[in-house]
Short mmCIF file of C-alpha atoms in Angstrom, two decimals:
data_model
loop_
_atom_site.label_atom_id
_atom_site.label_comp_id
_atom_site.label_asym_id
_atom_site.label_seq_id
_atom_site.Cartn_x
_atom_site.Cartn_y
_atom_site.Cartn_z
CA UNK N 43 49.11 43.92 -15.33
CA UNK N 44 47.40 42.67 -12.64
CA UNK N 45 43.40 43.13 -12.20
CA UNK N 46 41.72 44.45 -9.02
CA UNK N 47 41.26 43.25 -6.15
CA UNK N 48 38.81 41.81 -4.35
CA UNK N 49 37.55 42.29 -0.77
CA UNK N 50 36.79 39.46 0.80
CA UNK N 51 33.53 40.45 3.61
CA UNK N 52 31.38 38.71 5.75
CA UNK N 53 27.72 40.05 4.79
CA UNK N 54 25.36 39.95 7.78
CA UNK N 55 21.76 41.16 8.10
CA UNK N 56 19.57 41.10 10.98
CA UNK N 57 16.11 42.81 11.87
CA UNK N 58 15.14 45.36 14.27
CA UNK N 59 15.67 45.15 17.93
CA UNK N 60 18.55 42.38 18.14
CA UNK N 61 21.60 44.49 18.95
CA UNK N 62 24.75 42.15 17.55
CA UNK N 63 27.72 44.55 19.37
CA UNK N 64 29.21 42.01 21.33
CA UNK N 65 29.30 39.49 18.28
CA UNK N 66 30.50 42.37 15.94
CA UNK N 67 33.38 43.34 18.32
CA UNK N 68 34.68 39.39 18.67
CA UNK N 69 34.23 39.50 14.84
CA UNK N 70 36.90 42.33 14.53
CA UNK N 71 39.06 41.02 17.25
CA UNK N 72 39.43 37.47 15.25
CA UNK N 73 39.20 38.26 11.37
CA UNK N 74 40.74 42.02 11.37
CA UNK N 75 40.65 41.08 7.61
CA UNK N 76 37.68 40.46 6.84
CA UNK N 77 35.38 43.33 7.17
CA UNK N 78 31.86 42.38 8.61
CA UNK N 79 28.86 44.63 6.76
CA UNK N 80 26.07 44.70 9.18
CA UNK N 81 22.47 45.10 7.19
CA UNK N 82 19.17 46.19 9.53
CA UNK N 83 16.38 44.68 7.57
CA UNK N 84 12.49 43.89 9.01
CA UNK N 85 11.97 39.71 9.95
CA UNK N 86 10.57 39.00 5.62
CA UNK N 87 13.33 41.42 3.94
CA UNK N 88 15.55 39.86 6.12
CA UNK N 89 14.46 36.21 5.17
CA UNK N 90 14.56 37.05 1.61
CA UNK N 91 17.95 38.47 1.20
CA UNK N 92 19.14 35.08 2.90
CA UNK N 93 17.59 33.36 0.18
CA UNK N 94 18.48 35.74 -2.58
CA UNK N 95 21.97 35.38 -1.59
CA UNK N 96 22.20 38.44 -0.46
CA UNK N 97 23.60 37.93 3.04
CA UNK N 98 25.70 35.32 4.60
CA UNK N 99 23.83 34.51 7.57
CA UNK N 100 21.56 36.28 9.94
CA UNK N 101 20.24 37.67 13.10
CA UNK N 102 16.79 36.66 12.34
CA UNK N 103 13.18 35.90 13.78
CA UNK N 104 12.13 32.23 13.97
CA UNK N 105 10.48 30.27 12.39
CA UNK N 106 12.28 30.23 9.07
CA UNK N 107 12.24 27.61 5.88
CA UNK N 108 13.96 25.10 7.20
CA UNK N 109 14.39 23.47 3.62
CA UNK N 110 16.96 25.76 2.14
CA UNK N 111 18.07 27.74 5.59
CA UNK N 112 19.86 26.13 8.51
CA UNK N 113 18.91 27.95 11.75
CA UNK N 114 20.12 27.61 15.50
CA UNK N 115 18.02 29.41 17.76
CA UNK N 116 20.06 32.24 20.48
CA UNK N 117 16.66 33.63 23.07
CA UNK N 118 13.33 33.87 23.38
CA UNK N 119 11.86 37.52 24.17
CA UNK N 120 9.78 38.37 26.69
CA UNK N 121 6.41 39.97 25.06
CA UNK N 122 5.47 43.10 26.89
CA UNK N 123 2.27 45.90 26.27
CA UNK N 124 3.55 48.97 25.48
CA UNK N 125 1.04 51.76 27.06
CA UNK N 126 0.79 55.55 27.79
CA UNK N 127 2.44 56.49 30.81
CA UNK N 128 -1.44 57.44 32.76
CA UNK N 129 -2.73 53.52 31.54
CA UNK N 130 -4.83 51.33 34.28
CA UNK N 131 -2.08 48.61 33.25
CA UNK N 132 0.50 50.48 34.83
CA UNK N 133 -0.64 50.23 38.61
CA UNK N 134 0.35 46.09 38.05
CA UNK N 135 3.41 44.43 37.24
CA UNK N 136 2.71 42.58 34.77
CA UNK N 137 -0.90 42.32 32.58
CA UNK N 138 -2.94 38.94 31.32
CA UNK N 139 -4.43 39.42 27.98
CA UNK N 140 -8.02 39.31 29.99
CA UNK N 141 -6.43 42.84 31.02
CA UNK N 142 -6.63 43.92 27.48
CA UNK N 143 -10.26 43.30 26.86
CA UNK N 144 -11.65 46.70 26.29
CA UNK N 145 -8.65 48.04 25.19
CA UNK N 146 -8.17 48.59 21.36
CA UNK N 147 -5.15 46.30 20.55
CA UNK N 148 -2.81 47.42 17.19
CA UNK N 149 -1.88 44.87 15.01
CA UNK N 150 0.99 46.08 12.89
CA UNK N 151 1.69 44.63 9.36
CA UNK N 152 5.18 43.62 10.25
CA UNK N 153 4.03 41.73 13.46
CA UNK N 154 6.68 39.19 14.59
CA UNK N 155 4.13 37.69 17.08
CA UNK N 156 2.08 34.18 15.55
CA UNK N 157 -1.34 35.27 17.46
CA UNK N 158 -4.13 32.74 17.21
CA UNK N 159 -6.41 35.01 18.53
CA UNK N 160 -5.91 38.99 19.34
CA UNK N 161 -6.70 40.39 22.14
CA UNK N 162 -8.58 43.33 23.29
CA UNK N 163 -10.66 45.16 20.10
CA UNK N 164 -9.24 45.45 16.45
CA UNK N 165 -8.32 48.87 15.17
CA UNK N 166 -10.19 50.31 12.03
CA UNK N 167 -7.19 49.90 9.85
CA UNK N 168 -3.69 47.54 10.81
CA UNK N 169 -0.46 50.58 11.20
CA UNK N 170 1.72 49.71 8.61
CA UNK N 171 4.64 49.07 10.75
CA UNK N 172 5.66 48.91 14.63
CA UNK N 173 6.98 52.74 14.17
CA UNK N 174 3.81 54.16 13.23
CA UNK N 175 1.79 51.63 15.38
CA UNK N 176 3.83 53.41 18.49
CA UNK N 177 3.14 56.95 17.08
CA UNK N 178 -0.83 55.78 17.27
CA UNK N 179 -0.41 54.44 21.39
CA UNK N 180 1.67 57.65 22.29
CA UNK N 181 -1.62 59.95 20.80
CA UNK N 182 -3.99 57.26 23.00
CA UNK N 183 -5.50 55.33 20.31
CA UNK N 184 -4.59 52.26 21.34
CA UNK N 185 -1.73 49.83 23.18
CA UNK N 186 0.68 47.47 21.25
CA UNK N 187 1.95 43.90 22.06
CA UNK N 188 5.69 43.40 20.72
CA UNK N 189 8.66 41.51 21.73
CA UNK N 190 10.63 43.68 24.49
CA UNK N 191 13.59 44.64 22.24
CA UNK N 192 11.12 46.43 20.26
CA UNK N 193 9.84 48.43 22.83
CA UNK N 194 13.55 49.43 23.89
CA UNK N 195 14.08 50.41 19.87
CA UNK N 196 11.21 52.41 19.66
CA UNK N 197 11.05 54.04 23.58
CA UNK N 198 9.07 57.38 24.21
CA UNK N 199 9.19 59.33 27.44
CA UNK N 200 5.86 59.23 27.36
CA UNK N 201 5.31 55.66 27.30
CA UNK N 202 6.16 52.31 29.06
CA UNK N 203 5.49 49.14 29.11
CA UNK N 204 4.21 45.79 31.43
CA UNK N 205 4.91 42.19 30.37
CA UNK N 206 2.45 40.61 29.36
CA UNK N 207 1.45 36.98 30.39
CA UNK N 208 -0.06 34.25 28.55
CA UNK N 209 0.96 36.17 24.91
CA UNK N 210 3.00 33.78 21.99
CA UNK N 211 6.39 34.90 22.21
CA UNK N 212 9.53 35.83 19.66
CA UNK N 213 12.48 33.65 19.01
CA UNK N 214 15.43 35.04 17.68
CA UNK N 215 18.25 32.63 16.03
CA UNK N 216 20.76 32.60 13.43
CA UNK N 217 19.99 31.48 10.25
CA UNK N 218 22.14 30.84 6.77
CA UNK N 219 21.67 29.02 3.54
CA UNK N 220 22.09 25.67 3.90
CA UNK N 221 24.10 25.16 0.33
CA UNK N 222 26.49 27.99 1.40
CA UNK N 223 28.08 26.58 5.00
CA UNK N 224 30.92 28.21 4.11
CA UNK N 225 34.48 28.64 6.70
CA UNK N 226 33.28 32.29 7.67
CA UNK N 227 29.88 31.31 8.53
CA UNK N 228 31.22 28.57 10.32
CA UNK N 229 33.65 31.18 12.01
CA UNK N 230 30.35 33.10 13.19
CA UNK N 231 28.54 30.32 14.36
CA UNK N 232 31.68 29.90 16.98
CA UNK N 233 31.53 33.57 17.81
CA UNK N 234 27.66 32.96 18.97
CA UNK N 235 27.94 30.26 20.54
CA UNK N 236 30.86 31.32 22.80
CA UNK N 237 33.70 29.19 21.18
CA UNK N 238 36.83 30.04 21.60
CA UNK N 239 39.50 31.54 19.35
CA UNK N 240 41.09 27.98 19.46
CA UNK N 241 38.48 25.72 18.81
CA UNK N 242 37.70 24.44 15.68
CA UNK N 243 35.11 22.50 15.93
CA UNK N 244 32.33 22.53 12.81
CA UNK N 245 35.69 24.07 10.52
CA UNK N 246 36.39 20.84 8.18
CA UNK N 247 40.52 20.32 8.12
CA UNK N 248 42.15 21.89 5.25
CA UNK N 249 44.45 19.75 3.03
CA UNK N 250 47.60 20.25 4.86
CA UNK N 251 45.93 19.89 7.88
CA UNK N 252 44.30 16.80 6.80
CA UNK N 253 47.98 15.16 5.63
CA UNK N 254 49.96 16.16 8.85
CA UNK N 255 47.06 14.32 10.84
CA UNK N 256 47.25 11.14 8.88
CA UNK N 257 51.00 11.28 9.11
CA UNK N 258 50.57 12.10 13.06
CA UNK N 259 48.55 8.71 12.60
CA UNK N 260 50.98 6.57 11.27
CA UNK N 261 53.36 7.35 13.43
CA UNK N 262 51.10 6.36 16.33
CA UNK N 263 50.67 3.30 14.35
CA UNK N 264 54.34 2.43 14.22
CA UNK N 265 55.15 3.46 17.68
CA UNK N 266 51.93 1.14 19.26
CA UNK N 267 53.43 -2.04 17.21
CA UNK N 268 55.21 -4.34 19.72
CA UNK N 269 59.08 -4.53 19.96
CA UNK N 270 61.00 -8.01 19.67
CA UNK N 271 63.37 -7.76 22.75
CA UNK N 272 67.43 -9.20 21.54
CA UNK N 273 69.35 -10.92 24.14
CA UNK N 274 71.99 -8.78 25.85
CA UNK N 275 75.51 -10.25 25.82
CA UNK N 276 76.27 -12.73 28.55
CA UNK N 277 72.45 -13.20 28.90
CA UNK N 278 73.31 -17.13 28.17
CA UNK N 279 75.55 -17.57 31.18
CA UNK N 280 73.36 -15.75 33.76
CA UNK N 281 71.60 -17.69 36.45
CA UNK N 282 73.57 -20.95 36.17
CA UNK N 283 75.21 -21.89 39.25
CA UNK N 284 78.31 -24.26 39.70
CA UNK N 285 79.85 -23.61 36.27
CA UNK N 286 83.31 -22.19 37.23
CA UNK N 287 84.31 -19.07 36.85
CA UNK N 288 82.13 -17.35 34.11
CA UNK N 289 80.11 -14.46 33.89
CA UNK N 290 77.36 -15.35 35.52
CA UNK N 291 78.99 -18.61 37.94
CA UNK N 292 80.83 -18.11 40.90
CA UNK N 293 83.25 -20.91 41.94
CA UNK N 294 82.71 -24.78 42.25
CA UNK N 295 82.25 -26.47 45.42
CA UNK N 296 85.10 -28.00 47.41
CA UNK N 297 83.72 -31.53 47.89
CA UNK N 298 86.26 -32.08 50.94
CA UNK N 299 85.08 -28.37 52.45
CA UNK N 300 84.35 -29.00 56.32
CA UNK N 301 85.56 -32.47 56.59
CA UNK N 302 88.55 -32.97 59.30
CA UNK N 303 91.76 -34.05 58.46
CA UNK N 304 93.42 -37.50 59.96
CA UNK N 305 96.20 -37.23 62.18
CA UNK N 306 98.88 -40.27 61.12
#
């Protein structure tokens, strides 16, 4: 009696507003068996189930720990101001944070942006996340500064939104433990970076892999060593002249050829 099975998955987690379709569908065109279990998690959950071995890798926001995660940045989002529809800002195409001086700014506990210093005037109290902070700007109590796939995740009719110049920006990247480098996280890292199903660069060679290449190597050892050329038969008579009649001779010369005879 056997015991059960188990199913072997590729866990990935990655936070709102990084859409990973395209990477998901290469994922089930190359492993078809090996599920892929997509987890949406905010940018700290998301770090922390990395760490807690709860994920394989991730679509995350950067910076991360660089001491126990490796991490290879993908884009850098544009940051945009997310406004009512009837805003001043929306006459321009794009806004300076001087723009936002007398505006009330909302600065959302799960802010991916590293401000040094907001703009525009502090709220009473900080939203608790980007949701409700957009629930506040749609009833006019302030605007909000996020990355731009944030303002396509949380999009109102009755908002919009201007870039926003001079702002820190977002950097999105994709990050795994660096003890756990494992074949299917190498397998992703391909898929991201636009490898093909061929290449296999970053996978290390498995053991039959690794002894046909060293016999492949040998043999190009043995065929590179130089040959000792053997002497073909007859090779000893060719080129001498005036021997008779071997291989390589011809006939002697008639010492009395072109002299005229004497007439008694």
């Amino acid at each position: 009696m056997t015991g059960p099975e188990v199913s072997l998955s590729f866990r990935l987690v990655y936070v709102p507003g990084v859409m990973p379709d395209k990477w998901v569908r290469v994922w089930n065109e190359r492993q078809p068996d090996v599920p892929l279990n997509l987890t949406q998690a905010p940018a700290q959950p998301a770090h922390g189930m990395l760490l807690d071995g709860e994920a394989d890798a991730g679509l995350v926001r950067l910076p991360v720990d660089r001491t126990v995660l490796s991490a290879i940045p993908l884009y850098t989002e544009q940051t945009v101001v997310v406004v009512p529809k009837d805003h001043l800002v929306t006459a321009a195409d794009s806004v300076t944070v001087e723009d936002l001086a007398d505006d009330i700014v909302l600065h959302p506990l799960d802010d991916v942006l590293d401000w040094e210093t907001l703009p525009g005037r502090p709220a009473l109290e900080r939203p608790a996340t980007t949701a409700d902070a957009i629930e506040l700007v749609a009833a006019g109590i302030g605007v909000l500064v996020v990355p731009l796939s944030l303002a396509r995740l949380h999009h109102r009719k009755d908002l919009t939104h201007r870039p926003l110049e001079d702002a820190p920006a977002s950097s999105v990247g994709l990050a795994w433990p660096e003890a756990a480098t494992t074949d299917l996280v190498e397998d992703f890292i391909g898929i991201v970076r636009g490898r093909t199903v061929n290449s296999t660069r970053g996978r290390r060679p498995q053991p039959a892999q690794e002894q046909q290449a060293k016999q492949g190597r040998n043999r190009s050892a043995q065929g590179d060593a130089p040959r000792r050329r053997q002497p073909s038969a007859g090779a000893s008579g060719r080129g001498r002249r005036g021997t008779g009649g071997g291989a390589g001779g011809g006939t002697a010369k008639n010492p009395r050829r072109g002299k005229p005879r004497r007439r008694s």
